[in-house]
Amino acid sequence: MEPEHIAPPPRPRMHKGAFVVATLVTGLVVALIIVGSRGLRDFDSALIGYAVASLFAIAVLLYRYVLWILRPPTGRYFRAGWSSFFSWQNFRRFTTLVPRALWTDIFAQTFILKRSLYRWVMHMSLFWGVLLSLFVTIPLTFGWLHFTLEDVDTYRIWFFGLPLFTFPVEAGIGFAFFHALDITAFLLMVGVVMALWRRLRDSGLLATQRFGFDMVPLVLLAAIAITGLALTASSMWWGGRFYWFISLTHQVTVVAWFLTLPFGKFFHIIQRPASIGVTLYQKVNQNREHSEQQTVGVCKRCGEELPSQQFIRDLRAVLQDLDQNYDLGAHDNLHEYCPHCKRVLRGQAYYAMMKKRFV
């Protein structure tokens, strides 16, 4: 069941392509910072650390993402997903598929709710806490968004150098603007506490988790949320005491989180939207094969219907690209089984090899 060859490393051409894309997009972001901040006039120099860390994260995230989609497995399904998406025939037939997938896979993540309410609340708190925080901080950090005092109790909001509207400081909208990061910090703390509690008590996670990959991002998020709330407490209730130290600590933790973002667990936030393309690809192929009354593959062990014959063909092609062979002998192959049965077969193989040492 083990592959005959280890998958080859990414080719230099792939690295070069990823580097070019990351460089061009990061350069574009720098240009947008200059334009959006009106030649850096609206850029707050006190936020330079956040800005540099953000640019680093953008560059490395793009590099890793492009490298990821250029690999044979993801590249094949990535192209197939976009091909299905831009098909007018598919759009007419599956008009609501992408919006529903966006809701179930990205925004509401209802697939996690099927596993556990606890895990769903945890994921939702972390996901929206991080996302909403970035939506607020990135425009502020890059100088795209800023506020000016119009009179004693009225502010004007500016975006990309354009005046938008004024709002009273004491009104609900003013409170929402100036305390948005406090709200997201509370949301983050809910998710972080739930995640840490689960990771410290679940024996399965304790056996498999890695401190740097799984725990450090959560600890950094907790530090970001706590120091962010402490900044508000210092300015509102402590008369500005400890503000400099707290702000420096907050900046260090935010920069550290940005630097670890491309290499840690939260990189899957960037990868996750690609799953919508896979969903569309599988649905389109399944529907076509059913409508054309083609023979649909089933799992050899449990009889469950496999995604589609096209999926199986693509899987075989991917394994060939990677120079891997999962031949089980007797005209049997691992890709002819459903995901559940693959795990069962793998466990049986490990047990047959390890015997009593398996447990």
Tab-separated table of C-alpha atoms in Angstrom:
chain	number	residue	atom	x	y	z
A	1	MET	CA	0.000	0.000	0.000
A	2	GLU	CA	3.000	2.280	0.376
A	3	PRO	CA	3.992	4.299	-2.699
A	4	GLU	CA	6.921	2.971	-4.653
A	5	HIS	CA	8.503	6.400	-4.954
A	6	ILE	CA	8.492	9.539	-2.888
A	7	ALA	CA	6.810	12.480	-4.575
A	8	PRO	CA	9.375	14.639	-6.343
A	9	PRO	CA	10.029	18.086	-4.897
A	10	PRO	CA	8.651	21.159	-6.664
A	11	ARG	CA	10.564	21.933	-9.836
A	12	PRO	CA	12.685	25.109	-10.040
A	13	ARG	CA	10.288	26.429	-12.668
A	14	MET	CA	7.451	26.239	-10.141
A	15	HIS	CA	9.492	28.171	-7.587
A	16	LYS	CA	10.325	30.806	-10.180
A	17	GLY	CA	6.673	31.220	-11.167
A	18	ALA	CA	5.600	31.508	-7.539
A	19	PHE	CA	8.335	34.054	-6.847
A	20	VAL	CA	7.350	36.187	-9.840
A	21	VAL	CA	3.658	36.226	-8.876
A	22	ALA	CA	4.434	37.020	-5.232
A	23	THR	CA	6.798	39.830	-6.227
A	24	LEU	CA	4.391	41.397	-8.716
A	25	VAL	CA	1.387	41.305	-6.389
A	26	THR	CA	3.384	42.604	-3.429
A	27	GLY	CA	4.699	45.405	-5.622
A	28	LEU	CA	1.121	46.192	-6.615
A	29	VAL	CA	0.116	46.358	-2.946
A	30	VAL	CA	2.993	48.768	-2.252
A	31	ALA	CA	1.794	50.936	-5.140
A	32	LEU	CA	-1.742	50.845	-3.738
A	33	ILE	CA	-0.395	51.909	-0.341
A	34	ILE	CA	1.240	54.942	-1.927
A	35	VAL	CA	-1.843	55.818	-3.974
A	36	GLY	CA	-4.404	55.024	-1.278
A	37	SER	CA	-2.573	57.035	1.365
A	38	ARG	CA	-2.190	60.016	-0.987
A	39	GLY	CA	1.542	59.730	-1.367
A	40	LEU	CA	1.940	58.455	2.228
A	41	ARG	CA	0.391	61.635	3.642
A	42	ASP	CA	-2.292	59.537	5.346
A	43	PHE	CA	0.145	56.772	6.282
A	44	ASP	CA	0.764	56.550	10.026
A	45	SER	CA	4.494	56.019	10.546
A	46	ALA	CA	3.767	54.508	13.959
A	47	LEU	CA	2.250	51.542	12.113
A	48	ILE	CA	5.305	50.852	9.948
A	49	GLY	CA	6.000	47.585	11.779
A	50	TYR	CA	2.503	46.317	11.079
A	51	ALA	CA	2.772	47.383	7.432
A	52	VAL	CA	6.099	45.644	6.823
A	53	ALA	CA	4.892	42.461	8.514
A	54	SER	CA	1.690	42.564	6.449
A	55	LEU	CA	3.654	42.916	3.211
A	56	PHE	CA	5.906	40.040	4.218
A	57	ALA	CA	2.884	37.871	4.986
A	58	ILE	CA	1.242	38.773	1.663
A	59	ALA	CA	4.407	37.940	-0.288
A	60	VAL	CA	5.052	34.610	1.411
A	61	LEU	CA	1.380	33.609	1.402
A	62	LEU	CA	1.215	34.242	-2.333
A	63	TYR	CA	4.467	32.366	-2.893
A	64	ARG	CA	3.239	29.338	-0.973
A	65	TYR	CA	-0.232	29.483	-2.507
A	66	VAL	CA	1.037	29.665	-6.082
A	67	LEU	CA	3.516	26.886	-5.358
A	68	TRP	CA	0.633	24.866	-3.941
A	69	ILE	CA	-1.639	25.291	-6.965
A	70	LEU	CA	1.219	24.522	-9.354
A	71	ARG	CA	1.681	21.079	-7.849
A	72	PRO	CA	0.158	18.267	-9.945
A	73	PRO	CA	-2.793	17.378	-7.649
A	74	THR	CA	-3.976	20.879	-6.784
A	75	GLY	CA	-3.091	22.247	-10.211
A	76	ARG	CA	-5.245	19.704	-11.999
A	77	TYR	CA	-8.283	20.273	-9.783
A	78	PHE	CA	-7.706	24.036	-9.667
A	79	ARG	CA	-7.843	24.254	-13.463
A	80	ALA	CA	-10.817	21.898	-13.632
A	81	GLY	CA	-12.679	23.946	-11.028
A	82	TRP	CA	-12.201	27.222	-12.892
A	83	SER	CA	-13.095	25.540	-16.180
A	84	SER	CA	-16.361	24.350	-14.655
A	85	PHE	CA	-16.995	27.771	-13.123
A	86	PHE	CA	-16.646	29.680	-16.403
A	87	SER	CA	-18.932	27.317	-18.306
A	88	TRP	CA	-22.222	29.013	-19.227
A	89	GLN	CA	-23.944	25.635	-19.335
A	90	ASN	CA	-22.799	24.863	-15.808
A	91	PHE	CA	-23.882	28.306	-14.646
A	92	ARG	CA	-27.410	27.735	-15.905
A	93	ARG	CA	-27.611	24.253	-14.444
A	94	PHE	CA	-25.878	24.935	-11.125
A	95	THR	CA	-26.679	28.601	-10.560
A	96	THR	CA	-26.955	28.291	-6.789
A	97	LEU	CA	-24.141	25.789	-6.280
A	98	VAL	CA	-21.319	28.291	-5.781
A	99	PRO	CA	-23.311	30.609	-3.453
A	100	ARG	CA	-24.388	27.598	-1.397
A	101	ALA	CA	-20.817	26.296	-1.300
A	102	LEU	CA	-19.576	29.715	-0.199
A	103	TRP	CA	-22.075	29.628	2.645
A	104	THR	CA	-21.555	26.025	3.746
A	105	ASP	CA	-17.777	25.824	3.208
A	106	ILE	CA	-16.571	29.364	3.965
A	107	PHE	CA	-18.915	31.754	5.732
A	108	ALA	CA	-21.019	29.407	7.884
A	109	GLN	CA	-18.850	26.261	7.690
A	110	THR	CA	-21.854	24.075	8.333
A	111	PHE	CA	-19.826	20.967	7.531
A	112	ILE	CA	-18.126	21.462	10.919
A	113	LEU	CA	-21.501	21.788	12.645
A	114	LYS	CA	-22.271	18.229	11.525
A	115	ARG	CA	-19.270	17.041	13.521
A	116	SER	CA	-19.775	19.011	16.714
A	117	LEU	CA	-21.520	22.177	17.897
A	118	TYR	CA	-18.533	22.932	20.123
A	119	ARG	CA	-16.080	22.764	17.228
A	120	TRP	CA	-18.376	24.853	15.033
A	121	VAL	CA	-18.620	27.666	17.590
A	122	MET	CA	-14.846	27.490	18.061
A	123	HIS	CA	-14.137	27.666	14.326
A	124	MET	CA	-16.659	30.433	13.734
A	125	SER	CA	-15.197	32.535	16.542
A	126	LEU	CA	-11.653	32.100	15.261
A	127	PHE	CA	-12.539	32.528	11.593
A	128	TRP	CA	-14.641	35.655	11.947
A	129	GLY	CA	-12.436	37.063	14.695
A	130	VAL	CA	-9.369	36.863	12.459
A	131	LEU	CA	-11.157	37.919	9.272
A	132	LEU	CA	-12.937	40.938	10.746
A	133	SER	CA	-9.768	42.044	12.525
A	134	LEU	CA	-7.886	41.972	9.225
A	135	PHE	CA	-10.681	43.867	7.469
A	136	VAL	CA	-10.229	46.656	10.015
A	137	THR	CA	-6.470	46.677	10.532
A	138	ILE	CA	-5.190	46.248	6.965
A	139	PRO	CA	-6.867	49.413	5.563
A	140	LEU	CA	-5.802	51.370	8.664
A	141	THR	CA	-2.237	50.065	8.507
A	142	PHE	CA	-1.826	50.827	4.804
A	143	GLY	CA	-3.248	54.332	5.154
A	144	TRP	CA	-6.287	53.541	3.034
A	145	LEU	CA	-8.683	54.313	5.882
A	146	HIS	CA	-8.432	57.149	8.355
A	147	PHE	CA	-10.587	59.522	10.379
A	148	THR	CA	-10.467	63.291	10.760
A	149	LEU	CA	-12.142	65.429	13.394
A	150	GLU	CA	-14.695	67.761	11.796
A	151	ASP	CA	-15.838	69.478	14.980
A	152	VAL	CA	-16.004	68.750	18.685
A	153	ASP	CA	-18.065	65.569	18.450
A	154	THR	CA	-18.086	64.660	14.746
A	155	TYR	CA	-15.625	62.607	12.722
A	156	ARG	CA	-15.279	62.115	8.982
A	157	ILE	CA	-14.185	58.801	7.523
A	158	TRP	CA	-11.841	58.762	4.514
A	159	PHE	CA	-11.089	55.839	2.213
A	160	PHE	CA	-8.382	55.951	-0.463
A	161	GLY	CA	-8.183	59.700	-0.038
A	162	LEU	CA	-11.901	60.181	-0.674
A	163	PRO	CA	-14.220	61.619	1.996
A	164	LEU	CA	-17.128	59.284	2.658
A	165	PHE	CA	-19.390	60.525	5.444
A	166	THR	CA	-19.416	62.054	8.900
A	167	PHE	CA	-20.684	60.462	12.075
A	168	PRO	CA	-21.079	61.548	15.701
A	169	VAL	CA	-18.559	60.066	18.109
A	170	GLU	CA	-21.109	59.124	20.746
A	171	ALA	CA	-23.583	57.474	18.367
A	172	GLY	CA	-23.800	53.750	17.739
A	173	ILE	CA	-21.853	53.931	14.491
A	174	GLY	CA	-19.053	55.839	16.197
A	175	PHE	CA	-18.874	53.267	18.967
A	176	ALA	CA	-18.824	50.461	16.384
A	177	PHE	CA	-15.987	52.085	14.428
A	178	PHE	CA	-13.764	52.853	17.385
A	179	HIS	CA	-14.409	49.593	19.235
A	180	ALA	CA	-14.533	47.211	16.267
A	181	LEU	CA	-11.229	45.620	17.232
A	182	ASP	CA	-12.407	45.208	20.831
A	183	ILE	CA	-15.409	43.277	19.550
A	184	THR	CA	-13.253	41.058	17.339
A	185	ALA	CA	-10.822	40.568	20.243
A	186	PHE	CA	-13.624	39.191	22.425
A	187	LEU	CA	-14.671	36.945	19.547
A	188	LEU	CA	-11.096	35.729	19.166
A	189	MET	CA	-10.782	35.015	22.870
A	190	VAL	CA	-13.861	32.804	22.766
A	191	GLY	CA	-12.393	30.768	19.917
A	192	VAL	CA	-8.880	30.622	21.367
A	193	VAL	CA	-10.036	29.509	24.815
A	194	MET	CA	-12.241	26.817	23.293
A	195	ALA	CA	-9.430	25.642	20.997
A	196	LEU	CA	-6.836	25.524	23.775
A	197	TRP	CA	-9.256	23.715	26.101
A	198	ARG	CA	-9.913	21.118	23.417
A	199	ARG	CA	-6.246	20.686	22.554
A	200	LEU	CA	-5.238	20.291	26.190
A	201	ARG	CA	-7.883	17.662	26.948
A	202	ASP	CA	-8.386	15.641	23.755
A	203	SER	CA	-6.080	12.615	23.888
A	204	GLY	CA	-6.105	12.236	20.109
A	205	LEU	CA	-4.979	15.818	19.595
A	206	LEU	CA	-2.406	15.572	22.375
A	207	ALA	CA	-0.820	12.644	20.561
A	208	THR	CA	-0.624	14.293	17.143
A	209	GLN	CA	-0.404	18.050	17.623
A	210	ARG	CA	2.810	19.998	17.142
A	211	PHE	CA	3.597	22.890	19.427
A	212	GLY	CA	4.949	25.228	16.759
A	213	PHE	CA	2.304	24.411	14.167
A	214	ASP	CA	-0.830	24.002	16.290
A	215	MET	CA	-0.271	25.802	19.590
A	216	VAL	CA	1.910	28.829	18.832
A	217	PRO	CA	-0.638	30.485	16.471
A	218	LEU	CA	-3.329	30.162	19.147
A	219	VAL	CA	-1.064	31.558	21.861
A	220	LEU	CA	-0.154	34.496	19.625
A	221	LEU	CA	-3.825	35.177	18.877
A	222	ALA	CA	-4.566	35.151	22.599
A	223	ALA	CA	-1.709	37.593	23.208
A	224	ILE	CA	-2.955	39.854	20.409
A	225	ALA	CA	-6.497	39.901	21.789
A	226	ILE	CA	-5.422	40.474	25.399
A	227	THR	CA	-2.959	43.270	24.610
A	228	GLY	CA	-5.465	44.867	22.241
A	229	LEU	CA	-8.109	44.953	24.951
A	230	ALA	CA	-5.497	46.244	27.390
A	231	LEU	CA	-4.826	49.192	25.053
A	232	THR	CA	-8.495	50.130	25.239
A	233	ALA	CA	-8.488	49.723	29.011
A	234	SER	CA	-5.389	51.899	29.319
A	235	SER	CA	-6.847	54.725	27.243
A	236	MET	CA	-10.333	54.618	28.772
A	237	TRP	CA	-9.871	53.649	32.418
A	238	TRP	CA	-6.184	53.691	33.380
A	239	GLY	CA	-5.418	57.247	32.334
A	240	GLY	CA	-2.921	56.124	29.699
A	241	ARG	CA	-0.742	54.225	32.158
A	242	PHE	CA	1.365	51.408	30.634
A	243	TYR	CA	0.114	52.417	27.166
A	244	TRP	CA	3.571	52.555	25.548
A	245	PHE	CA	4.584	49.157	26.905
A	246	ILE	CA	1.253	47.555	25.983
A	247	SER	CA	1.306	49.029	22.473
A	248	LEU	CA	4.856	47.771	21.910
A	249	THR	CA	3.939	44.313	23.181
A	250	HIS	CA	0.844	44.303	21.004
A	251	GLN	CA	2.851	45.250	17.938
A	252	VAL	CA	5.430	42.536	18.617
A	253	THR	CA	2.745	39.851	18.944
A	254	VAL	CA	0.892	41.012	15.825
A	255	VAL	CA	4.104	41.084	13.794
A	256	ALA	CA	5.041	37.629	15.112
A	257	TRP	CA	1.630	36.263	14.096
A	258	PHE	CA	1.947	37.765	10.624
A	259	LEU	CA	5.412	36.263	10.227
A	260	THR	CA	4.170	32.802	11.219
A	261	LEU	CA	0.922	33.006	9.207
A	262	PRO	CA	2.323	31.553	5.946
A	263	PHE	CA	3.963	28.646	7.766
A	264	GLY	CA	1.396	27.702	10.401
A	265	LYS	CA	-2.025	26.206	10.762
A	266	PHE	CA	-3.884	29.311	9.610
A	267	PHE	CA	-2.526	28.975	6.082
A	268	HIS	CA	-5.526	26.734	5.425
A	269	ILE	CA	-7.723	29.864	5.604
A	270	ILE	CA	-6.091	30.881	2.327
A	271	GLN	CA	-6.424	27.403	0.865
A	272	ARG	CA	-10.022	26.811	1.878
A	273	PRO	CA	-11.790	28.785	-0.909
A	274	ALA	CA	-10.259	26.424	-3.475
A	275	SER	CA	-12.497	23.678	-2.074
A	276	ILE	CA	-15.447	25.382	-3.770
A	277	GLY	CA	-13.864	24.663	-7.143
A	278	VAL	CA	-13.465	21.007	-6.198
A	279	THR	CA	-17.125	20.862	-5.115
A	280	LEU	CA	-18.218	22.334	-8.448
A	281	TYR	CA	-15.907	20.012	-10.380
A	282	GLN	CA	-17.259	16.911	-8.631
A	283	LYS	CA	-20.897	17.971	-8.933
A	284	VAL	CA	-20.601	18.783	-12.639
A	285	ASN	CA	-18.926	15.483	-13.465
A	286	GLN	CA	-21.334	13.442	-11.356
A	287	ASN	CA	-24.320	15.126	-12.978
A	288	ARG	CA	-22.953	14.626	-16.475
A	289	GLU	CA	-22.236	10.953	-15.909
A	290	HIS	CA	-25.693	10.368	-14.437
A	291	SER	CA	-27.427	12.245	-17.258
A	292	GLU	CA	-25.445	10.338	-19.879
A	293	GLN	CA	-26.148	7.097	-17.997
A	294	GLN	CA	-22.476	6.303	-17.735
A	295	THR	CA	-21.260	3.625	-15.381
A	296	VAL	CA	-20.588	5.244	-12.023
A	297	GLY	CA	-17.735	3.838	-9.982
A	298	VAL	CA	-18.418	2.408	-6.551
A	299	CYS	CA	-16.141	1.572	-3.660
A	300	LYS	CA	-14.910	-2.014	-3.874
A	301	ARG	CA	-15.268	-2.506	-0.138
A	302	CYS	CA	-18.530	-0.857	0.913
A	303	GLY	CA	-20.239	-0.142	-2.408
A	304	GLU	CA	-20.535	3.598	-1.803
A	305	GLU	CA	-20.635	5.675	-4.969
A	306	LEU	CA	-17.330	7.319	-5.809
A	307	PRO	CA	-17.252	10.998	-6.843
A	308	SER	CA	-17.094	10.354	-10.614
A	309	GLN	CA	-15.204	8.413	-13.241
A	310	GLN	CA	-13.534	11.656	-14.290
A	311	PHE	CA	-12.341	12.106	-10.725
A	312	ILE	CA	-10.840	8.604	-10.779
A	313	ARG	CA	-9.125	9.280	-14.100
A	314	ASP	CA	-7.710	12.530	-12.801
A	315	LEU	CA	-6.552	10.806	-9.630
A	316	ARG	CA	-4.727	8.194	-11.670
A	317	ALA	CA	-3.122	10.927	-13.755
A	318	VAL	CA	-2.018	12.780	-10.627
A	319	LEU	CA	-0.432	9.660	-9.166
A	320	GLN	CA	1.330	9.091	-12.459
A	321	ASP	CA	2.584	12.686	-12.419
A	322	LEU	CA	3.926	12.120	-8.914
A	323	ASP	CA	5.444	8.774	-9.901
A	324	GLN	CA	3.467	7.012	-7.173
A	325	ASN	CA	1.849	3.607	-7.348
A	326	TYR	CA	-0.733	2.427	-4.829
A	327	ASP	CA	-1.317	-0.960	-6.430
A	328	LEU	CA	-2.683	-3.435	-3.883
A	329	GLY	CA	-2.133	-6.461	-6.092
A	330	ALA	CA	-4.630	-8.780	-7.779
A	331	HIS	CA	-5.858	-6.001	-10.102
A	332	ASP	CA	-6.716	-3.895	-7.074
A	333	ASN	CA	-5.792	-0.257	-6.461
A	334	LEU	CA	-6.268	2.098	-3.532
A	335	HIS	CA	-8.035	4.765	-5.588
A	336	GLU	CA	-10.911	2.339	-6.187
A	337	TYR	CA	-12.000	2.758	-2.560
A	338	CYS	CA	-13.901	5.554	-0.823
A	339	PRO	CA	-12.054	7.780	1.690
A	340	HIS	CA	-13.471	5.904	4.696
A	341	CYS	CA	-12.418	2.515	3.369
A	342	LYS	CA	-8.983	3.856	2.461
A	343	ARG	CA	-8.479	4.728	6.110
A	344	VAL	CA	-9.706	1.284	7.156
A	345	LEU	CA	-7.339	-0.440	4.734
A	346	ARG	CA	-4.464	1.708	5.908
A	347	GLY	CA	-5.214	0.853	9.528
A	348	GLN	CA	-5.428	-2.846	8.705
A	349	ALA	CA	-2.105	-2.671	6.892
A	350	TYR	CA	-0.465	-0.948	9.849
A	351	TYR	CA	-1.917	-3.523	12.223
A	352	ALA	CA	-0.745	-6.409	10.049
A	353	MET	CA	2.752	-4.958	10.081
A	354	MET	CA	2.926	-3.860	13.735
A	355	LYS	CA	0.731	-6.512	15.397
A	356	LYS	CA	0.460	-5.810	19.131
A	357	ARG	CA	2.734	-2.792	18.874
A	358	PHE	CA	0.000	-1.074	16.832
A	359	VAL	CA	-1.956	-0.278	20.005
